[in-house]
Short mmCIF file of C-alpha atoms in Angstrom, two decimals:
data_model
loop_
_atom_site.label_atom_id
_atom_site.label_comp_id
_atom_site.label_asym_id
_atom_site.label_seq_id
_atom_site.Cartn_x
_atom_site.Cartn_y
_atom_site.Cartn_z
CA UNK A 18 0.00 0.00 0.00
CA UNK A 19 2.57 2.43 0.66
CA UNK A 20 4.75 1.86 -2.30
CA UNK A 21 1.50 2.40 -4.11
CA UNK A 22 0.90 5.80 -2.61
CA UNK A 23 4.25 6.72 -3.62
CA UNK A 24 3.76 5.95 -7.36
CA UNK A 25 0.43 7.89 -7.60
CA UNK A 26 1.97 10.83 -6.05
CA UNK A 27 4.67 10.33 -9.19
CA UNK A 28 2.60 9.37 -11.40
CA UNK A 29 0.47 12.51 -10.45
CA UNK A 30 3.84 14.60 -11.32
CA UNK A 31 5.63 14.86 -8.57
CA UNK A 32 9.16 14.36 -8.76
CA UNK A 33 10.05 14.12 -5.25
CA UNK A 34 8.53 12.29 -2.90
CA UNK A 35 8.77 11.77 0.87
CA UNK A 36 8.92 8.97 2.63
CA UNK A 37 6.43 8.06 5.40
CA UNK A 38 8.67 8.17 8.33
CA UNK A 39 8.02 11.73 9.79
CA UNK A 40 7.35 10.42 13.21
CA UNK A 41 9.86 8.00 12.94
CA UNK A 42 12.49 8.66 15.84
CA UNK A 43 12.43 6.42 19.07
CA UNK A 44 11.21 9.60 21.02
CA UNK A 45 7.83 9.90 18.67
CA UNK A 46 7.26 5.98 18.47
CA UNK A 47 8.24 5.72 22.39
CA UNK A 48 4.31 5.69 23.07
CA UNK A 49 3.72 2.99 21.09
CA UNK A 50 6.37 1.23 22.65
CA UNK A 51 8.34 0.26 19.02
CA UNK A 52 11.83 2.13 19.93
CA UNK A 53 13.20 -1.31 18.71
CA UNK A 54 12.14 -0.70 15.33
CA UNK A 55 13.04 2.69 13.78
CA UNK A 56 15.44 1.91 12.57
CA UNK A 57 14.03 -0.69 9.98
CA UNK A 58 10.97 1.84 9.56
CA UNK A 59 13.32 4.07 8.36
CA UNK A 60 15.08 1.61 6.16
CA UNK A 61 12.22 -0.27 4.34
CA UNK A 62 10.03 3.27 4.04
CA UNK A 63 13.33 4.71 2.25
CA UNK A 64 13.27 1.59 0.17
CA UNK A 65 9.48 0.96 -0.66
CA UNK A 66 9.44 4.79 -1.96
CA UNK A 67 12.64 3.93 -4.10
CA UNK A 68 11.38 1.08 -5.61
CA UNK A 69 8.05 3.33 -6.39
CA UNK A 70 10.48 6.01 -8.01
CA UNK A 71 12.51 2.83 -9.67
CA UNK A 72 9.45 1.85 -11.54
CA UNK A 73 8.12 5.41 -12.52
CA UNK A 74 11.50 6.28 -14.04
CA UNK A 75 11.62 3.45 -15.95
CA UNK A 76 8.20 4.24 -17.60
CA UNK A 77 9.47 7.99 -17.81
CA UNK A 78 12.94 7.75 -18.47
CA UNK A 79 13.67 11.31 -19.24
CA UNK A 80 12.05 12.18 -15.89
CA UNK A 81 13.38 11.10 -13.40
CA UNK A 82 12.22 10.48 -9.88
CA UNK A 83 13.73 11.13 -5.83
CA UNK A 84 12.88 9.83 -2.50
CA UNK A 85 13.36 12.69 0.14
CA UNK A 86 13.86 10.85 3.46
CA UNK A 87 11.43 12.75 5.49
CA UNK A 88 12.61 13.92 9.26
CA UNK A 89 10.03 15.63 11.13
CA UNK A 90 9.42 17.00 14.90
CA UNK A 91 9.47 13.89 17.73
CA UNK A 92 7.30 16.13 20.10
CA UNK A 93 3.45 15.07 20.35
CA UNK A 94 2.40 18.53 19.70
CA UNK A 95 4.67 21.11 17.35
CA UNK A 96 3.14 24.32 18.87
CA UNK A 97 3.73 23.15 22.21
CA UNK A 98 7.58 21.74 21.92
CA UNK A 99 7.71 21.07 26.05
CA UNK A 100 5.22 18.50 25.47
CA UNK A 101 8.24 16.57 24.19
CA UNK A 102 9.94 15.39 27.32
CA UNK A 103 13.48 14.66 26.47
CA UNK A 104 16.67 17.17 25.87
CA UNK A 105 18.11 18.46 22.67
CA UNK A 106 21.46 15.79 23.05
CA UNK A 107 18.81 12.94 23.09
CA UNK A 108 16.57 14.24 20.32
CA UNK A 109 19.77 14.66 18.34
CA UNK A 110 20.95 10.81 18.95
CA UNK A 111 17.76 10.25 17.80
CA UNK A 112 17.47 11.68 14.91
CA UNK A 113 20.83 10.37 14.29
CA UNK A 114 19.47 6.78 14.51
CA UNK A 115 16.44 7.84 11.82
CA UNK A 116 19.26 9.10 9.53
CA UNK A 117 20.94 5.75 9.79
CA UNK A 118 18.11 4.00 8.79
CA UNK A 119 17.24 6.50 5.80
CA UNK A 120 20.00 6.33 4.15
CA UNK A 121 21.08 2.65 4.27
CA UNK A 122 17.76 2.55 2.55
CA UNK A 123 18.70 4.69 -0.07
CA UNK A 124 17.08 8.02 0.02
CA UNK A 125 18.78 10.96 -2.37
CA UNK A 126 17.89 13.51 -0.26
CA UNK A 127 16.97 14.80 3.40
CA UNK A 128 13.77 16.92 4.09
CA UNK A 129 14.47 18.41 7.72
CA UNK A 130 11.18 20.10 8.66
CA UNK A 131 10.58 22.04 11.74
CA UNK A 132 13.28 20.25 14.26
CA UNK A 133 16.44 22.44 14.45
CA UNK A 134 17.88 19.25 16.03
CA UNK A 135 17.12 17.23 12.83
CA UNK A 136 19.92 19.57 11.38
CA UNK A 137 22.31 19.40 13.82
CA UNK A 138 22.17 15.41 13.90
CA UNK A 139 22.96 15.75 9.96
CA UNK A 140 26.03 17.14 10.62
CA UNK A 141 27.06 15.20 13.10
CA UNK A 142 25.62 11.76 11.10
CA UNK A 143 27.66 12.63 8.22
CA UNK A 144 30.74 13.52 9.76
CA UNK A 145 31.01 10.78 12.33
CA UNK A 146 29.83 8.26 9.21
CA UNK A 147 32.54 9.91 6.48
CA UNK A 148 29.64 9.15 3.99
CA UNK A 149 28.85 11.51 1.38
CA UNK A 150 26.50 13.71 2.64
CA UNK A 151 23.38 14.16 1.04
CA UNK A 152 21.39 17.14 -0.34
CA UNK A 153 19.25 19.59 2.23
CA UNK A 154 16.04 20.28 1.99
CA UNK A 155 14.66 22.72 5.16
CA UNK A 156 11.05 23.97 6.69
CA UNK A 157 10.30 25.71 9.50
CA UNK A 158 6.01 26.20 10.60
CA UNK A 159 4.66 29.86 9.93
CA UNK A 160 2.22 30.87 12.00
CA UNK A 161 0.07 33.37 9.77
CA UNK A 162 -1.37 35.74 12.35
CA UNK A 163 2.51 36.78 13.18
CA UNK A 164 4.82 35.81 9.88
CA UNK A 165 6.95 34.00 12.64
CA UNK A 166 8.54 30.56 13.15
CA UNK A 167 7.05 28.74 16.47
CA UNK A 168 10.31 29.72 17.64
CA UNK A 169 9.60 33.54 16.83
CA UNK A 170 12.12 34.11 14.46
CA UNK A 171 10.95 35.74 11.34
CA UNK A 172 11.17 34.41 8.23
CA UNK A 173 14.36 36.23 7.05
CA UNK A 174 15.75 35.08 10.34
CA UNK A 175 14.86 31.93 9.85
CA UNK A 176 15.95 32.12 6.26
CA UNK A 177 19.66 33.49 7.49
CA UNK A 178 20.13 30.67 9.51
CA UNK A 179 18.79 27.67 7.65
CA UNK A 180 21.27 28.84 5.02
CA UNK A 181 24.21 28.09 6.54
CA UNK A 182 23.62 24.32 6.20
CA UNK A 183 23.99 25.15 2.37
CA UNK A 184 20.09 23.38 1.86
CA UNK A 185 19.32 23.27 -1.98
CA UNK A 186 15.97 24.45 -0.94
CA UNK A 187 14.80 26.64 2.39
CA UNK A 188 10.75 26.08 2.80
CA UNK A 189 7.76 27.72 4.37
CA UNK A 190 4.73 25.43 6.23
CA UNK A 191 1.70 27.22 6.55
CA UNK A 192 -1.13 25.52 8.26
CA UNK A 193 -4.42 27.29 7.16
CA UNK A 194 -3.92 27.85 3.30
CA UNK A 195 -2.40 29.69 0.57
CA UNK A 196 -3.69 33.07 1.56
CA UNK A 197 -0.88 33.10 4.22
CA UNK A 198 1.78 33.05 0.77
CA UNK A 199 2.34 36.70 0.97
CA UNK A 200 5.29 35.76 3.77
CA UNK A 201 7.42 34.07 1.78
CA UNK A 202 8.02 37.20 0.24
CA UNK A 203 9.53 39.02 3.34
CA UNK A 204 13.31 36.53 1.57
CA UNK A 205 13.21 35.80 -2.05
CA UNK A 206 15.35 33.22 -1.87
CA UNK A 207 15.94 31.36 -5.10
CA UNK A 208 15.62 28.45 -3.79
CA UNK A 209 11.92 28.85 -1.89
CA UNK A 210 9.72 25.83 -1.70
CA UNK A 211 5.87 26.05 0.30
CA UNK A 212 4.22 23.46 1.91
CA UNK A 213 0.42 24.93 2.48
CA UNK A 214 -1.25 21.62 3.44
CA UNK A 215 -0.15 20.87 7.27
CA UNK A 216 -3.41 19.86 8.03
CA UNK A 217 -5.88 22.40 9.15
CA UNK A 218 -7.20 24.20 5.75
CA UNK A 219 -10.23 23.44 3.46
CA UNK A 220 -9.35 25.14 0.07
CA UNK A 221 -9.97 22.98 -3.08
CA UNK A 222 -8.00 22.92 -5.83
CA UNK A 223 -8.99 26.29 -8.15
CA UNK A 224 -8.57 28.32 -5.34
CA UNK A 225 -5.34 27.10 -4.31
CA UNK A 226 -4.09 27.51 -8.21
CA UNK A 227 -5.25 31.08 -8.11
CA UNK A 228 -4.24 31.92 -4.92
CA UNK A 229 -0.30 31.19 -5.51
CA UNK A 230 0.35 30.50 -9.06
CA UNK A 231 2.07 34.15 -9.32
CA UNK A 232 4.83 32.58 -7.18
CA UNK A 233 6.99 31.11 -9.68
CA UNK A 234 6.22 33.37 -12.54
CA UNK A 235 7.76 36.06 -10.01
CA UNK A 236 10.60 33.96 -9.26
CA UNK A 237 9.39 33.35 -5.56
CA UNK A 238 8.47 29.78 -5.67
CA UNK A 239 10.51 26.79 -7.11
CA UNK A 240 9.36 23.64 -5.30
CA UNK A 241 6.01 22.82 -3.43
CA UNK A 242 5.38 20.26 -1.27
#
């Protein structure tokens, strides 16, 4: 089932796709008692995604397709990061441990979103590993009322620091819809990707087409996710 989710999403037109493992640390799976486990979560959701993009490529060779190994917040609840009952040396081993698994499977690329310690146990993964290390891709959460991270940073401060990880793309989550797009704009980037659906907005389609598709005639927008 989840390989097959995967190739619709391709065969839909993505070119990236995520894997499923955004709660996938030892902290976020603690409840349901399967710490043993991440790591092969990790591994066989890398690989059932890359055997989706495997097969869609080979249908579409002159497009090809990329698994993003998805790394997400381990707290319960992202606007309330105390909820999450652990320090940032233990969220960073376990992020490290999600990496591990990730990448044996054989994802091209990392998607970091929201979890500054997700970027910290990157660097630390890759050095301690020697391995090459993979491509960046970053998010942080807007809220839309303020223009600010959950951290409070704004965006361009968010922006100024998410840079110097060198990410081939620095993103935006909004959680209500595309009429919160007009942020973004505070950094043109070149390298700008939006995620609008985080799970609490009703817009269909047509709206959502006319509410940002002046984004990457203007040079704002080059990925969505």
């Amino acid at each position: 089932m989840v390989k097959g989710i995967h190739e619709q999403y391709f065969l839909a037109g993505s070119d990236i796709c995520q894997t499923i493992t955004f709660n996938s640390t030892t902290i976020s799976q603690g409840k349901f008692k399967m710490q043993a486990v991440v790591y092969e979560m990790n591994k066989v959701g890398a690989e059932l995604a890359k055997k989706a993009a495997a097969e869609v490529t080979k249908k579409e060779p002159h497009r090809p397709r990329f698994v993003a190994g998805a790394v997400g917040p381990a707290s319960p609840s992202v606007e309330d990061p105390s909820s999450c009952n652990v320090n940032f040396d233990e969220l960073v081993e376990a992020y490290k441990q999600q990496l591990s698994g990730l990448v044996d499977g054989g994802v091209d690329l990392l998607m970091i979103e929201t979890c500054a310690a997700g970027l910290v146990a990157v660097e630390q993964y890759f050095q301690e590993t020697k391995q090459e290390r993979l491509p960046l891709m970053l998010s942080a959460t807007v809220d839309c009322s303020s223009g600010r991270t959950l951290s409070g940073e704004s965006i361009a401060e968010f922006y100024d620091r998410a840079r110097q990880a060198k990410p081939f793309s620095i993103g935006i989550k909004f959680a209500v819809g595309a009429e919160c797009a007009d942020h973004i704009k505070d950094v043109n980037t070149g390298c700008g990707h939006m995620c609008f659906n985080a799970g609490g907005y009703e817009e269909r389609p047509a709206l959502f087409y006319t509410n940002i598709s002046d984004f990457p005639l203007d040079g704002i927008l080059n990925l969505m996710t």
